[in-house]
Amino acid sequence: MSGESVSHPTLIGSVQRALRLLEAVGAHPEGAPAKQLAREAGLPLPTTYHLLRTLTHEGYLRRENGVFVFGEAADSIGRAGAHRRQRHQLAEALAVVSKKLNAAVYFAVYREGEVEVLAVSNEPGRPPVEEWVDFRATAHAHAIGQCLLAQLDEAARKEHLSRYPVQSITPFSVRTEDDLLHRLDTVRRGQVAYEHQEYALGTVCSAIPVQVGSAVAALAVSLPAGELHRLRSVTDRLRKMAEATLTTLAFSISI
């Protein structure tokens, strides 16, 4: 259309040159000298030296024995990308399990004193339980938390309950710490935690421990309370399917 100006994005040349230089460094895992990087990035040598000094000062590069390699700041960007990929792989694995079980599926770990739900399936028609009270503070009231607490040693469990004491979340929740400890004994013996509307009214859940190295982890499912009759069979199927997802789960522990 004549007469109309075409808008172009504003590009910052110095940033583009820095990115080309980082790409050149990335092509050499063992590092490369400034002159080689300048040549491969298509930059004048004085500009290359200036950018290398700046990127080194900011932690994106470091110089070792006359060559430049990625620094901690660049490594952190790479780790962030890896974590996103791991989360995506984990979400895909749970989606497959969720479809086969026709249930919402969860993967959680106990790390640094806290319950962490790392991934939840989100299949249409099988929505996960809404976190209406912080999962971390209510481990005693849901199957995931009970399964994780049952795997802790006595000192770690006692420390957790000192920070997050037992409290009634629904009329069906455990009432006292003694009640919870008896429940956890049952969970340890059976290697499964069953929970009927203790965290959320209208929902029943189960969780099984997952052996992923030394990590304390659990896989869980939830169903509408009207499908309580399915819970045990779904849990048995979850246990059988868990082995197939262990590799994906193992990578996700570092998320």
CSV table of C-alpha atoms in Angstrom, one decimal:
chain,number,residue,atom,x,y,z
A,1,MET,CA,0.0,0.0,0.0
A,2,SER,CA,1.7,3.1,-1.2
A,3,GLY,CA,2.1,6.1,1.1
A,4,GLU,CA,2.1,3.9,4.2
A,5,SER,CA,5.4,3.6,6.1
A,6,VAL,CA,6.6,0.2,7.0
A,7,SER,CA,7.6,-0.1,10.6
A,8,HIS,CA,10.8,-2.0,11.4
A,9,PRO,CA,12.0,-3.2,14.8
A,10,THR,CA,14.7,-1.2,16.4
A,11,LEU,CA,17.8,-3.4,16.7
A,12,ILE,CA,20.7,-2.6,18.9
A,13,GLY,CA,23.9,-3.4,17.0
A,14,SER,CA,26.1,-3.8,20.1
A,15,VAL,CA,23.8,-6.5,21.5
A,16,GLN,CA,23.7,-8.3,18.1
A,17,ARG,CA,27.5,-8.3,18.0
A,18,ALA,CA,27.7,-9.6,21.6
A,19,LEU,CA,25.3,-12.4,20.7
A,20,ARG,CA,27.3,-13.4,17.6
A,21,LEU,CA,30.4,-13.6,19.8
A,22,LEU,CA,28.6,-15.8,22.4
A,23,GLU,CA,27.5,-18.1,19.6
A,24,ALA,CA,31.1,-18.3,18.4
A,25,VAL,CA,32.2,-19.2,21.9
A,26,GLY,CA,29.5,-21.8,22.2
A,27,ALA,CA,30.8,-23.6,19.1
A,28,HIS,CA,34.0,-24.4,21.0
A,29,PRO,CA,33.4,-26.3,24.2
A,30,GLU,CA,37.1,-26.2,25.0
A,31,GLY,CA,37.3,-22.5,24.4
A,32,ALA,CA,38.8,-20.4,21.6
A,33,PRO,CA,41.2,-17.4,21.5
A,34,ALA,CA,40.0,-13.8,20.7
A,35,LYS,CA,41.4,-13.7,17.1
A,36,GLN,CA,39.6,-16.9,16.2
A,37,LEU,CA,36.3,-15.7,17.8
A,38,ALA,CA,36.6,-12.4,16.0
A,39,ARG,CA,37.0,-14.1,12.6
A,40,GLU,CA,34.1,-16.6,13.2
A,41,ALA,CA,31.8,-13.8,14.5
A,42,GLY,CA,32.7,-11.5,11.6
A,43,LEU,CA,33.8,-8.7,14.0
A,44,PRO,CA,36.8,-6.4,13.9
A,45,LEU,CA,39.4,-7.4,16.5
A,46,PRO,CA,39.2,-4.2,18.5
A,47,THR,CA,35.5,-4.6,18.9
A,48,THR,CA,35.9,-8.2,19.8
A,49,TYR,CA,38.4,-7.4,22.6
A,50,HIS,CA,36.0,-4.8,23.9
A,51,LEU,CA,33.0,-7.2,23.9
A,52,LEU,CA,35.1,-10.0,25.5
A,53,ARG,CA,36.2,-7.7,28.3
A,54,THR,CA,32.6,-6.7,29.0
A,55,LEU,CA,31.2,-10.2,28.8
A,56,THR,CA,33.9,-11.5,31.1
A,57,HIS,CA,33.3,-8.7,33.6
A,58,GLU,CA,29.6,-9.6,33.6
A,59,GLY,CA,30.3,-13.2,34.1
A,60,TYR,CA,29.0,-14.5,30.8
A,61,LEU,CA,32.6,-15.5,29.7
A,62,ARG,CA,35.8,-16.3,31.5
A,63,ARG,CA,39.3,-16.6,30.2
A,64,GLU,CA,41.3,-19.8,30.8
A,65,ASN,CA,44.8,-20.3,29.5
A,66,GLY,CA,44.4,-17.8,26.8
A,67,VAL,CA,41.0,-19.0,25.5
A,68,PHE,CA,37.4,-17.9,26.3
A,69,VAL,CA,34.7,-20.2,27.6
A,70,PHE,CA,31.2,-19.7,29.0
A,71,GLY,CA,31.1,-18.3,32.5
A,72,GLU,CA,28.6,-18.8,35.4
A,73,ALA,CA,26.1,-16.3,34.1
A,74,ALA,CA,25.8,-18.0,30.7
A,75,ASP,CA,25.7,-21.4,32.4
A,76,SER,CA,22.7,-20.3,34.5
A,77,ILE,CA,20.8,-19.4,31.3
A,78,GLY,CA,21.6,-22.8,30.0
A,79,ARG,CA,20.3,-24.4,33.2
A,80,ALA,CA,17.1,-22.4,33.1
A,81,GLY,CA,16.5,-23.7,29.5
A,82,ALA,CA,17.2,-27.3,30.6
A,83,HIS,CA,14.8,-26.9,33.5
A,84,ARG,CA,12.1,-25.7,31.2
A,85,ARG,CA,12.7,-28.7,28.9
A,86,GLN,CA,12.6,-31.0,31.9
A,87,ARG,CA,9.3,-29.5,33.1
A,88,HIS,CA,7.8,-30.0,29.6
A,89,GLN,CA,9.0,-33.6,29.5
A,90,LEU,CA,7.5,-34.3,32.9
A,91,ALA,CA,4.2,-32.6,32.0
A,92,GLU,CA,4.0,-34.8,28.9
A,93,ALA,CA,4.7,-37.9,30.9
A,94,LEU,CA,2.0,-37.1,33.4
A,95,ALA,CA,-0.4,-36.3,30.6
A,96,VAL,CA,0.0,-39.8,29.1
A,97,VAL,CA,-0.5,-41.4,32.5
A,98,SER,CA,-3.6,-39.2,33.2
A,99,LYS,CA,-5.3,-40.2,29.9
A,100,LYS,CA,-4.7,-43.9,30.5
A,101,LEU,CA,-6.0,-43.7,34.1
A,102,ASN,CA,-8.7,-41.1,33.5
A,103,ALA,CA,-7.6,-39.3,36.6
A,104,ALA,CA,-5.6,-36.2,37.6
A,105,VAL,CA,-1.9,-37.1,38.2
A,106,TYR,CA,0.7,-35.4,40.3
A,107,PHE,CA,4.4,-35.7,40.9
A,108,ALA,CA,5.9,-34.2,44.1
A,109,VAL,CA,9.1,-34.2,46.1
A,110,TYR,CA,10.1,-33.3,49.7
A,111,ARG,CA,13.1,-31.0,49.4
A,112,GLU,CA,14.8,-28.7,51.9
A,113,GLY,CA,12.0,-29.2,54.4
A,114,GLU,CA,9.1,-28.4,52.0
A,115,VAL,CA,6.6,-30.3,49.9
A,116,GLU,CA,7.0,-29.3,46.3
A,117,VAL,CA,4.5,-30.4,43.7
A,118,LEU,CA,6.7,-30.3,40.6
A,119,ALA,CA,4.1,-31.1,38.0
A,120,VAL,CA,0.3,-31.8,37.6
A,121,SER,CA,-1.6,-33.1,34.7
A,122,ASN,CA,-4.3,-30.9,33.3
A,123,GLU,CA,-6.5,-33.1,31.1
A,124,PRO,CA,-9.9,-31.7,30.1
A,125,GLY,CA,-12.6,-33.3,32.3
A,126,ARG,CA,-10.0,-34.3,34.9
A,127,PRO,CA,-8.9,-31.1,36.5
A,128,PRO,CA,-6.5,-31.3,39.4
A,129,VAL,CA,-7.4,-30.4,43.0
A,130,GLU,CA,-7.4,-26.7,43.5
A,131,GLU,CA,-4.8,-25.6,46.0
A,132,TRP,CA,-7.1,-23.7,48.3
A,133,VAL,CA,-4.8,-24.1,51.3
A,134,ASP,CA,-1.0,-24.1,50.8
A,135,PHE,CA,0.1,-27.7,50.0
A,136,ARG,CA,3.3,-27.1,51.9
A,137,ALA,CA,1.5,-26.3,55.1
A,138,THR,CA,-1.0,-29.1,54.9
A,139,ALA,CA,1.0,-32.2,54.2
A,140,HIS,CA,-0.8,-34.0,57.0
A,141,ALA,CA,-4.1,-33.5,55.1
A,142,HIS,CA,-3.4,-34.8,51.6
A,143,ALA,CA,-2.2,-38.0,50.2
A,144,ILE,CA,0.9,-36.5,48.6
A,145,GLY,CA,2.0,-35.0,51.9
A,146,GLN,CA,1.3,-38.1,53.9
A,147,CYS,CA,3.2,-40.3,51.4
A,148,LEU,CA,6.2,-37.9,51.6
A,149,LEU,CA,6.1,-37.6,55.4
A,150,ALA,CA,6.0,-41.3,55.8
A,151,GLN,CA,9.3,-41.6,53.9
A,152,LEU,CA,11.1,-39.1,56.3
A,153,ASP,CA,13.1,-40.2,59.3
A,154,GLU,CA,11.7,-39.4,62.7
A,155,ALA,CA,13.8,-36.2,63.2
A,156,ALA,CA,12.9,-34.7,59.9
A,157,ARG,CA,9.2,-35.6,60.3
A,158,LYS,CA,9.2,-34.1,63.8
A,159,GLU,CA,10.9,-30.9,62.5
A,160,HIS,CA,8.3,-30.6,59.7
A,161,LEU,CA,5.3,-30.9,62.1
A,162,SER,CA,6.8,-28.4,64.4
A,163,ARG,CA,6.6,-25.8,61.6
A,164,TYR,CA,3.3,-27.1,60.2
A,165,PRO,CA,1.2,-28.5,63.0
A,166,VAL,CA,-1.7,-30.8,62.3
A,167,GLN,CA,-5.0,-28.8,61.8
A,168,SER,CA,-8.4,-29.7,60.5
A,169,ILE,CA,-8.8,-28.6,56.9
A,170,THR,CA,-12.1,-30.4,56.3
A,171,PRO,CA,-14.4,-32.4,58.6
A,172,PHE,CA,-12.6,-35.5,57.4
A,173,SER,CA,-9.0,-34.4,58.2
A,174,VAL,CA,-6.9,-36.1,60.8
A,175,ARG,CA,-7.4,-34.3,64.1
A,176,THR,CA,-4.2,-34.8,66.1
A,177,GLU,CA,-0.5,-35.5,65.5
A,178,ASP,CA,-0.9,-38.9,67.1
A,179,ASP,CA,-3.7,-39.8,64.6
A,180,LEU,CA,-1.3,-38.7,61.8
A,181,LEU,CA,1.6,-40.7,63.1
A,182,HIS,CA,-0.6,-43.8,63.2
A,183,ARG,CA,-1.7,-43.1,59.6
A,184,LEU,CA,1.9,-42.7,58.5
A,185,ASP,CA,2.7,-46.1,60.0
A,186,THR,CA,0.0,-47.6,57.8
A,187,VAL,CA,1.3,-45.7,54.7
A,188,ARG,CA,4.8,-47.1,55.3
A,189,ARG,CA,3.6,-50.7,55.6
A,190,GLY,CA,1.3,-50.5,52.6
A,191,GLN,CA,3.5,-48.2,50.5
A,192,VAL,CA,0.4,-46.1,49.6
A,193,ALA,CA,-1.5,-43.2,51.1
A,194,TYR,CA,-5.2,-43.0,50.7
A,195,GLU,CA,-7.1,-39.8,51.5
A,196,HIS,CA,-10.8,-39.3,51.4
A,197,GLN,CA,-11.9,-35.7,51.3
A,198,GLU,CA,-9.3,-34.7,53.9
A,199,TYR,CA,-7.9,-31.8,51.9
A,200,ALA,CA,-10.7,-31.0,49.5
A,201,LEU,CA,-14.4,-31.9,49.9
A,202,GLY,CA,-15.6,-33.9,46.9
A,203,THR,CA,-12.2,-35.4,46.1
A,204,VAL,CA,-10.4,-38.6,47.0
A,205,CYS,CA,-6.7,-39.2,46.4
A,206,SER,CA,-3.9,-41.7,46.7
A,207,ALA,CA,-0.1,-41.4,46.5
A,208,ILE,CA,2.7,-44.0,46.2
A,209,PRO,CA,6.4,-43.5,47.0
A,210,VAL,CA,8.7,-43.3,44.0
A,211,GLN,CA,12.3,-44.4,44.3
A,212,VAL,CA,14.5,-41.9,42.5
A,213,GLY,CA,17.9,-42.2,43.9
A,214,SER,CA,18.0,-40.7,47.4
A,215,ALA,CA,15.1,-38.3,46.7
A,216,VAL,CA,11.9,-38.4,48.7
A,217,ALA,CA,9.3,-38.4,46.0
A,218,ALA,CA,5.7,-39.5,45.3
A,219,LEU,CA,3.3,-40.0,42.4
A,220,ALA,CA,-0.4,-39.3,43.1
A,221,VAL,CA,-3.8,-39.4,41.6
A,222,SER,CA,-7.1,-37.7,42.5
A,223,LEU,CA,-10.7,-38.6,41.6
A,224,PRO,CA,-14.1,-37.1,42.3
A,225,ALA,CA,-15.5,-38.6,45.5
A,226,GLY,CA,-18.3,-40.3,43.5
A,227,GLU,CA,-15.6,-42.5,41.9
A,228,LEU,CA,-14.1,-43.7,45.2
A,229,HIS,CA,-14.8,-47.3,44.0
A,230,ARG,CA,-12.1,-46.7,41.3
A,231,LEU,CA,-9.4,-45.4,43.5
A,232,ARG,CA,-7.7,-48.7,44.5
A,233,SER,CA,-7.6,-50.1,40.9
A,234,VAL,CA,-6.4,-46.7,39.5
A,235,THR,CA,-3.6,-46.7,42.2
A,236,ASP,CA,-2.6,-50.2,41.3
A,237,ARG,CA,-2.3,-49.2,37.7
A,238,LEU,CA,-0.4,-46.1,38.6
A,239,ARG,CA,2.1,-48.3,40.5
A,240,LYS,CA,2.6,-50.5,37.4
A,241,MET,CA,3.0,-47.4,35.2
A,242,ALA,CA,5.5,-45.6,37.5
A,243,GLU,CA,8.5,-47.7,36.4
A,244,ALA,CA,8.0,-46.5,32.8
A,245,THR,CA,8.2,-42.9,33.9
A,246,LEU,CA,11.1,-43.2,36.3
A,247,THR,CA,13.7,-41.8,33.9
A,248,THR,CA,11.6,-38.7,33.2
A,249,LEU,CA,11.0,-38.3,37.0
A,250,ALA,CA,14.7,-38.7,37.8
A,251,PHE,CA,15.6,-35.8,35.5
A,252,SER,CA,12.9,-33.7,37.0
A,253,ILE,CA,14.3,-33.9,40.5
A,254,SER,CA,16.9,-31.2,39.6
A,255,ILE,CA,14.2,-28.8,38.6
